[in-house]
Amino acid sequence: TPQQALDAQLGDKVGQQWMPQSKLGMSIEGNWLASSWMPGGDSEWADWQKHIGWCGFPTQNGQKPGLISMSGGWGLALSSHTQNPDLAFKALKVFQNEKHAAAYDTISGSIAVRKDVEQDKKYLGSNPTIKFFTDLAKYSQYRPANSQYKEVSDQVAIATESVLTGQKSVKDAAAEYDSAITKTVGADHTEAAK
């Protein structure tokens, strides 16, 4: 229903209720989903692997490389105001050495960003889906790290909500979306659908 689609807790409901209760047959997700079904997760589901399969997202027209993925990520940074820059950099190197990066990725369920961690047995055994999602990283495009990305995402949500709630037709919502995006990123950075 529109109310369900607009629920701020929809992501949790999909993974923690609807899928385990066989109320949803398909969802576009990422490496985080199965962590809630694992022992100690928010919605333990002992035999989930018998019911859930994974597949990569195909490219729009089947063009090479055949799959596409969207990645976000995280990072560690050093302040330019640190009083001990050398010590801070040494700490950063310790945090991101192979051993600690593997431990972090294993505990957090994050996708490895180091080739050596991708081969770590403990990392690969931490979740039955981790190798699948690690292998998809080579197809990843990355979200732009600028303020415009959030505005574009917000406009998608606004257009979707206006259609779901019956406030606008699809045509009118799309026209308003196009106008808002053109204002946000500039006409020279937009392309009409083909």
XYZ file of N, CA and C in Angstrom:
582
model
N 0.844 -1.183 0.000
C 0.000 0.000 0.000
C 0.888 1.245 0.000
N 0.324 2.391 -0.368
C 1.137 3.614 -0.280
C 1.689 3.850 1.122
N 0.902 3.559 2.141
C 1.367 3.768 3.508
C 2.568 2.883 3.819
N 2.532 1.640 3.360
C 3.671 0.749 3.592
C 4.905 1.228 2.827
N 4.696 1.645 1.587
C 5.826 2.085 0.763
C 6.491 3.334 1.328
N 5.715 4.173 2.012
C 6.251 5.417 2.556
C 6.700 5.302 4.000
N 6.581 4.126 4.576
C 6.969 3.898 5.965
C 8.479 4.050 6.122
N 8.891 4.879 7.064
C 10.324 5.089 7.300
C 11.037 3.814 7.728
N 10.308 2.842 8.239
C 10.889 1.575 8.692
C 10.772 0.467 7.632
N 10.467 0.845 6.391
C 10.229 -0.145 5.337
C 11.403 -1.104 5.168
N 12.625 -0.585 5.152
C 13.796 -1.451 4.973
C 13.881 -2.527 6.031
N 13.625 -2.153 7.273
C 13.648 -3.138 8.351
C 12.526 -4.152 8.187
N 11.364 -3.702 7.800
C 10.222 -4.613 7.627
C 10.483 -5.621 6.517
N 11.084 -5.163 5.433
C 11.396 -6.065 4.320
C 12.285 -7.208 4.791
N 13.405 -6.862 5.418
C 14.382 -7.876 5.807
C 14.051 -8.643 7.062
N 13.384 -7.999 8.006
C 13.162 -8.632 9.301
C 11.770 -9.254 9.450
N 10.840 -8.872 8.591
C 9.494 -9.426 8.710
C 9.017 -10.064 7.406
N 8.901 -9.265 6.363
C 8.250 -9.751 5.149
C 8.977 -10.908 4.478
N 10.277 -10.835 4.354
C 10.991 -11.941 3.706
C 10.981 -13.195 4.576
N 11.323 -13.098 5.859
C 11.282 -14.309 6.685
C 9.875 -14.919 6.806
N 8.853 -14.088 6.678
C 7.481 -14.585 6.793
C 6.873 -14.932 5.429
N 7.694 -14.976 4.391
C 7.260 -15.294 3.024
C 6.158 -14.360 2.522
N 6.269 -13.082 2.894
C 5.298 -12.090 2.436
C 5.843 -11.234 1.295
N 7.100 -11.456 0.941
C 7.737 -10.703 -0.137
C 8.659 -11.653 -0.878
N 8.542 -11.674 -2.179
C 9.308 -12.626 -2.964
C 10.603 -12.095 -3.540
N 10.745 -10.773 -3.637
C 11.958 -10.222 -4.239
C 12.212 -8.831 -3.680
N 13.467 -8.501 -3.499
C 13.842 -7.174 -3.046
C 15.221 -6.844 -3.603
N 15.423 -5.593 -3.939
C 16.750 -5.148 -4.381
C 17.483 -4.690 -3.134
N 18.533 -5.415 -2.796
C 19.223 -5.219 -1.515
C 20.735 -5.222 -1.710
N 21.421 -5.330 -0.610
C 22.875 -5.374 -0.638
C 23.409 -6.292 0.426
N 24.704 -6.190 0.672
C 25.393 -7.121 1.550
C 24.897 -7.080 2.994
N 24.216 -6.035 3.386
C 23.760 -5.883 4.770
C 22.576 -6.770 5.117
N 21.777 -7.183 4.136
C 20.500 -7.831 4.424
C 20.636 -9.105 5.241
N 21.496 -10.007 4.833
C 21.593 -11.305 5.506
C 22.099 -11.205 6.933
N 22.763 -10.093 7.279
C 23.291 -9.985 8.642
C 22.194 -10.028 9.700
N 20.995 -9.580 9.369
C 19.910 -9.624 10.360
C 19.400 -11.050 10.571
N 19.671 -11.942 9.630
C 19.202 -13.331 9.746
C 20.228 -14.245 10.414
N 21.439 -13.751 10.554
C 22.513 -14.559 11.133
C 22.313 -14.683 12.646
N 22.944 -15.685 13.279
C 22.865 -15.787 14.738
C 23.281 -14.470 15.391
N 22.448 -13.981 16.284
C 22.696 -12.711 16.943
C 22.138 -11.513 16.199
N 21.578 -11.746 14.998
C 21.005 -10.655 14.215
C 19.647 -10.231 14.748
N 19.100 -9.186 14.179
C 17.818 -8.642 14.630
C 16.639 -9.561 14.360
N 16.773 -10.425 13.360
C 15.663 -11.309 12.990
C 16.231 -12.668 12.562
N 16.763 -13.405 13.533
C 17.408 -14.681 13.209
C 16.460 -15.566 12.404
N 17.024 -16.189 11.388
C 16.238 -17.027 10.474
C 17.139 -18.205 10.103
N 16.971 -19.290 10.807
C 17.904 -20.418 10.726
C 18.079 -20.979 9.322
N 17.014 -21.129 8.563
C 17.145 -21.785 7.251
C 16.955 -20.820 6.077
N 17.335 -19.571 6.256
C 17.128 -18.573 5.211
C 17.783 -18.939 3.890
N 18.920 -19.635 3.947
C 19.619 -19.969 2.704
C 18.834 -20.933 1.825
N 17.853 -21.640 2.404
C 16.988 -22.521 1.610
C 15.943 -21.728 0.837
N 15.712 -20.483 1.244
C 14.631 -19.686 0.671
C 15.098 -18.480 -0.143
N 16.328 -18.065 0.064
C 16.825 -16.829 -0.546
C 17.968 -17.125 -1.506
N 17.892 -16.517 -2.670
C 18.985 -16.580 -3.637
C 19.413 -15.166 -3.983
N 20.569 -15.048 -4.598
C 21.105 -13.745 -4.943
C 21.442 -13.713 -6.418
N 21.283 -12.582 -7.035
C 21.753 -12.414 -8.416
C 22.202 -10.976 -8.587
N 23.103 -10.776 -9.510
C 23.580 -9.424 -9.794
C 22.535 -8.653 -10.588
N 22.651 -7.352 -10.584
C 21.735 -6.482 -11.308
C 22.261 -6.318 -12.730
N 21.462 -6.633 -13.744
C 21.964 -6.541 -15.118
C 22.131 -5.091 -15.576
N 23.032 -4.867 -16.517
C 23.161 -3.542 -17.101
C 21.895 -3.246 -17.901
N 21.652 -1.989 -18.172
C 20.391 -1.554 -18.759
C 20.027 -2.295 -20.041
N 20.983 -2.453 -20.935
C 20.698 -3.106 -22.213
C 21.511 -4.384 -22.409
N 22.002 -4.937 -21.317
C 22.805 -6.148 -21.403
C 24.214 -5.906 -21.894
N 24.621 -4.652 -21.987
C 25.962 -4.331 -22.479
C 27.022 -4.772 -21.476
N 28.242 -4.874 -21.948
C 29.348 -5.274 -21.079
C 29.511 -4.253 -19.977
N 29.831 -4.686 -18.804
C 30.252 -6.025 -18.415
C 29.102 -6.967 -18.071
N 27.868 -6.554 -18.287
C 26.722 -7.423 -18.029
C 26.048 -7.182 -16.690
N 26.808 -6.709 -15.712
C 26.261 -6.434 -14.379
C 26.635 -5.020 -13.960
N 25.855 -4.495 -13.051
C 26.127 -3.174 -12.486
C 25.828 -3.233 -10.995
N 26.535 -2.467 -10.228
C 26.314 -2.412 -8.789
C 26.535 -0.981 -8.336
N 25.890 -0.605 -7.265
C 26.064 0.737 -6.701
C 26.678 0.578 -5.323
N 27.710 1.311 -5.082
C 28.384 1.236 -3.790
C 28.472 2.614 -3.160
N 28.473 2.602 -1.864
C 28.637 3.842 -1.118
C 29.999 3.830 -0.478
N 30.041 3.404 0.746
C 31.335 3.259 1.387
C 31.461 4.084 2.645
N 32.646 4.093 3.139
C 32.979 4.787 4.374
C 34.453 5.155 4.280
N 34.923 5.907 5.192
C 36.332 6.259 5.172
C 36.805 6.727 6.532
N 38.090 6.765 6.681
C 38.720 7.325 7.868
C 39.475 8.569 7.414
N 39.459 9.585 8.231
C 40.126 10.819 7.844
C 40.907 11.386 9.021
N 41.899 12.158 8.690
C 42.693 12.855 9.692
C 42.369 14.333 9.609
N 42.197 14.954 10.736
C 41.934 16.383 10.770
C 43.198 17.155 10.434
N 43.034 18.206 9.676
C 44.187 19.068 9.377
C 44.599 19.864 10.612
N 43.781 19.821 11.650
C 44.078 20.554 12.879
C 44.740 19.677 13.956
N 45.029 18.431 13.623
C 45.644 17.568 14.623
C 46.995 18.134 15.064
N 47.256 17.992 16.344
C 48.524 18.500 16.865
C 49.657 17.489 16.684
N 49.294 16.242 16.324
C 50.296 15.191 16.130
C 50.035 14.472 14.802
N 50.257 15.144 13.671
C 49.925 14.532 12.390
C 50.667 13.221 12.111
N 51.923 13.131 12.514
C 52.678 11.900 12.269
C 52.100 10.741 13.064
N 51.771 10.998 14.314
C 51.174 9.968 15.159
C 49.788 9.575 14.643
N 49.023 10.564 14.219
C 47.689 10.285 13.684
C 47.789 9.421 12.431
N 48.756 9.712 11.567
C 48.925 8.916 10.357
C 49.382 7.497 10.700
N 50.240 7.351 11.689
C 50.655 6.010 12.120
C 49.447 5.221 12.639
N 48.567 5.883 13.380
C 47.357 5.211 13.884
C 46.478 4.773 12.728
N 46.332 5.635 11.734
C 45.525 5.292 10.561
C 46.106 4.077 9.842
N 47.414 4.018 9.731
C 48.059 2.862 9.093
C 47.794 1.582 9.882
N 47.782 1.669 11.209
C 47.485 0.492 12.038
C 46.031 0.066 11.839
N 45.113 1.032 11.840
C 43.690 0.717 11.670
C 43.434 -0.018 10.355
N 44.185 0.341 9.326
C 43.914 -0.193 8.001
C 44.931 -1.219 7.511
N 45.743 -1.771 8.428
C 46.619 -2.843 7.967
C 45.754 -4.071 7.676
N 46.336 -5.080 7.070
C 45.554 -6.247 6.641
C 44.789 -6.882 7.801
N 45.463 -7.106 8.910
C 44.848 -7.781 10.056
C 43.637 -7.005 10.580
N 43.805 -5.700 10.792
C 42.727 -4.909 11.371
C 41.616 -4.646 10.362
N 41.959 -4.450 9.102
C 40.931 -4.259 8.075
C 40.085 -5.522 7.946
N 40.717 -6.684 7.985
C 39.975 -7.948 7.907
C 39.070 -8.126 9.118
N 39.575 -7.787 10.292
C 38.759 -7.903 11.506
C 37.560 -6.969 11.441
N 37.772 -5.734 11.019
C 36.672 -4.771 10.924
C 35.618 -5.248 9.924
N 36.060 -5.643 8.727
C 35.111 -6.083 7.693
C 34.346 -7.325 8.122
N 35.010 -8.217 8.838
C 34.364 -9.438 9.313
C 33.295 -9.115 10.348
N 33.617 -8.267 11.295
C 32.680 -7.922 12.369
C 31.528 -7.068 11.852
N 31.833 -6.107 10.991
C 30.811 -5.159 10.537
C 29.997 -5.664 9.354
N 30.487 -6.690 8.677
C 29.808 -7.162 7.478
C 30.076 -6.277 6.272
N 31.125 -5.473 6.344
C 31.475 -4.572 5.248
C 32.174 -5.331 4.126
N 32.089 -4.797 2.935
C 32.794 -5.367 1.791
C 34.255 -4.939 1.879
N 35.144 -5.882 1.694
C 36.579 -5.605 1.766
C 36.983 -4.603 0.692
N 37.874 -3.700 1.057
C 38.419 -2.752 0.095
C 39.888 -3.058 -0.203
N 40.385 -4.111 0.385
C 41.763 -4.551 0.157
C 41.731 -5.931 -0.487
N 42.553 -6.142 -1.492
C 42.621 -7.441 -2.172
C 43.043 -8.551 -1.218
N 43.979 -8.271 -0.305
C 44.416 -9.313 0.615
C 43.284 -9.700 1.576
N 42.468 -8.751 1.982
C 41.342 -9.053 2.872
C 40.292 -9.878 2.130
N 40.121 -9.636 0.836
C 39.163 -10.416 0.047
C 39.464 -11.915 0.097
N 40.702 -12.276 0.372
C 41.104 -13.684 0.414
C 41.140 -14.255 1.831
N 40.913 -13.414 2.819
C 40.999 -13.827 4.220
C 39.906 -14.858 4.540
N 40.299 -16.000 5.057
C 39.352 -17.097 5.323
C 38.280 -16.711 6.349
N 38.664 -16.001 7.380
C 37.689 -15.598 8.394
C 36.673 -14.618 7.793
N 37.169 -13.685 6.994
C 36.290 -12.737 6.310
C 35.317 -13.485 5.392
N 35.843 -14.386 4.574
C 35.000 -15.132 3.630
C 34.002 -16.043 4.336
N 34.324 -16.478 5.546
C 33.409 -17.352 6.283
C 32.453 -16.601 7.195
N 32.536 -15.270 7.217
C 31.732 -14.490 8.160
C 30.258 -14.427 7.806
N 29.927 -14.622 6.550
C 28.546 -14.528 6.091
C 28.462 -15.291 4.773
N 27.458 -16.116 4.593
C 27.370 -16.894 3.352
C 27.255 -16.051 2.085
N 26.921 -14.778 2.209
C 26.782 -13.925 1.025
C 28.006 -13.058 0.756
N 28.975 -13.064 1.645
C 30.068 -12.095 1.545
C 30.901 -12.261 0.275
N 31.160 -13.485 -0.150
C 31.929 -13.669 -1.379
C 31.141 -13.160 -2.582
N 29.846 -13.434 -2.619
C 29.010 -12.962 -3.721
C 29.102 -11.437 -3.843
N 28.909 -10.743 -2.725
C 28.929 -9.281 -2.780
C 30.339 -8.735 -2.976
N 31.336 -9.397 -2.451
C 32.712 -8.974 -2.694
C 33.023 -9.065 -4.176
N 32.588 -10.136 -4.819
C 32.829 -10.303 -6.253
C 32.080 -9.258 -7.089
N 30.954 -8.752 -6.579
C 30.209 -7.721 -7.313
C 30.893 -6.364 -7.277
N 31.799 -6.166 -6.326
C 32.441 -4.856 -6.186
C 33.122 -4.412 -7.474
N 33.610 -5.345 -8.262
C 34.296 -4.951 -9.500
C 33.351 -4.310 -10.512
N 32.038 -4.479 -10.324
C 31.052 -3.872 -11.213
C 30.492 -2.563 -10.655
N 30.978 -2.158 -9.510
C 30.390 -1.017 -8.817
C 30.681 0.318 -9.474
N 29.650 1.111 -9.472
C 29.754 2.537 -9.723
C 29.559 3.166 -8.349
N 30.101 4.311 -8.127
C 30.037 4.897 -6.801
C 29.170 6.139 -6.793
N 28.422 6.281 -5.719
C 27.577 7.454 -5.569
C 28.462 8.691 -5.545
N 28.028 9.728 -6.226
C 28.829 10.966 -6.194
C 28.949 11.494 -4.767
N 30.109 11.942 -4.425
C 30.340 12.467 -3.076
C 30.168 13.982 -3.093
N 28.971 14.424 -3.444
C 28.704 15.856 -3.439
C 27.287 16.113 -2.948
N 26.994 17.369 -2.650
C 25.684 17.726 -2.097
C 24.558 17.493 -3.089
N 24.847 17.502 -4.370
C 23.804 17.300 -5.375
C 23.231 15.889 -5.325
N 24.028 14.922 -4.953
C 23.537 13.540 -4.901
C 22.356 13.424 -3.945
N 22.471 14.012 -2.771
C 21.377 13.956 -1.805
C 20.137 14.644 -2.358
N 20.311 15.767 -3.014
C 19.163 16.485 -3.589
C 18.471 15.640 -4.648
N 19.243 14.970 -5.494
C 18.657 14.092 -6.510
C 17.891 12.956 -5.829
N 18.481 12.345 -4.812
C 17.799 11.272 -4.076
C 16.515 11.787 -3.437
N 16.576 12.975 -2.850
C 15.378 13.553 -2.232
C 14.284 13.779 -3.263
N 14.654 14.219 -4.452
C 13.656 14.466 -5.495
C 13.005 13.165 -5.978
N 13.757 12.085 -6.004
C 13.172 10.772 -6.332
C 12.099 10.424 -5.299
N 12.416 10.622 -4.024
C 11.459 10.316 -2.958
C 10.227 11.210 -3.041
N 10.423 12.488 -3.330
C 9.293 13.423 -3.434
C 8.371 13.019 -4.579
N 8.946 12.711 -5.733
C 8.137 12.305 -6.887
C 7.393 11.004 -6.609
N 8.086 10.052 -6.019
C 7.457 8.759 -5.698
C 6.296 8.949 -4.734
N 6.534 9.710 -3.683
C 5.470 9.936 -2.690
C 4.262 10.636 -3.305
N 4.503 11.621 -4.164
C 3.383 12.357 -4.747
C 2.519 11.465 -5.632
N 3.117 10.486 -6.290
C 2.338 9.538 -7.103
C 1.638 8.524 -6.204
N 2.364 7.964 -5.239
C 1.772 6.953 -4.351
C 0.579 7.478 -3.559
N 0.644 8.738 -3.173
C -0.447 9.310 -2.376
C -1.550 9.909 -3.232
N -1.407 9.840 -4.548
C -2.439 10.344 -5.444
C -2.436 11.856 -5.603
N -1.409 12.522 -5.133
C -1.347 13.974 -5.250
C -1.029 14.431 -6.671
N -0.297 13.571 -7.400
C 0.095 13.927 -8.766
C 0.020 12.691 -9.664
N -0.179 12.954 -10.938
C -0.091 11.876 -11.925
C 1.379 11.560 -12.139
N 1.659 10.419 -12.721
C 3.049 10.057 -13.027
C 3.657 11.113 -13.939
N 2.894 11.546 -14.922
C 3.390 12.535 -15.881
C 3.748 13.850 -15.179
N 2.868 14.329 -14.298
C 3.132 15.588 -13.600
C 4.303 15.454 -12.622
N 4.368 14.343 -11.906
C 5.474 14.122 -10.973
C 6.798 14.054 -11.717
N 6.797 13.386 -12.865
C 8.025 13.286 -13.665
C 8.453 14.657 -14.177
N 7.490 15.479 -14.591
C 7.821 16.821 -15.086
C 8.414 17.673 -13.963
N 7.828 17.595 -12.771
C 8.366 18.350 -11.640
C 9.749 17.840 -11.249
N 9.930 16.510 -11.307
C 11.245 15.924 -11.014
C 12.279 16.456 -12.008
N 11.937 16.407 -13.296
C 12.866 16.890 -14.329
C 13.257 18.344 -14.070
N 12.289 19.160 -13.738
C 12.553 20.571 -13.485
C 13.466 20.755 -12.264
N 13.167 20.032 -11.191
C 13.970 20.152 -9.969
C 15.399 19.685 -10.200
N 15.562 18.595 -10.942
C 16.908 18.065 -11.190
C 17.702 19.023 -12.073
N 17.040 19.595 -13.075
C 17.719 20.555 -13.944
C 18.201 21.757 -13.138
N 17.374 22.221 -12.195
C 17.783 23.339 -11.337
C 18.947 22.934 -10.435
N 18.938 21.698 -9.961
C 19.964 21.236 -9.024
C 21.315 21.037 -9.696
N 21.344 20.323 -10.811
C 22.628 19.956 -11.423
C 22.956 20.755 -12.675
N 21.985 21.493 -13.203
C 22.204 22.263 -14.422
C 21.832 21.475 -15.658
N 21.285 22.163 -16.634
C 20.816 21.508 -17.867
C 21.937 20.776 -18.590
N 23.155 21.292 -18.472
C 24.278 20.656 -19.166
C 24.694 19.332 -18.525
N 24.127 18.998 -17.358
C 24.440 17.739 -16.692
C 23.253 16.783 -16.676
N 22.268 17.042 -17.511
C 21.106 16.158 -17.588
C 20.992 15.578 -18.988
N 20.295 14.477 -19.075
C 20.083 13.822 -20.363
C 18.667 13.272 -20.370
N 17.942 13.548 -21.429
C 16.568 13.067 -21.540
C 16.551 11.561 -21.721
N 15.525 10.920 -21.161
C 15.365 9.468 -21.326
C 15.161 9.162 -22.799
N 15.670 8.009 -23.177
C 15.548 7.599 -24.596
C 14.491 6.544 -24.732
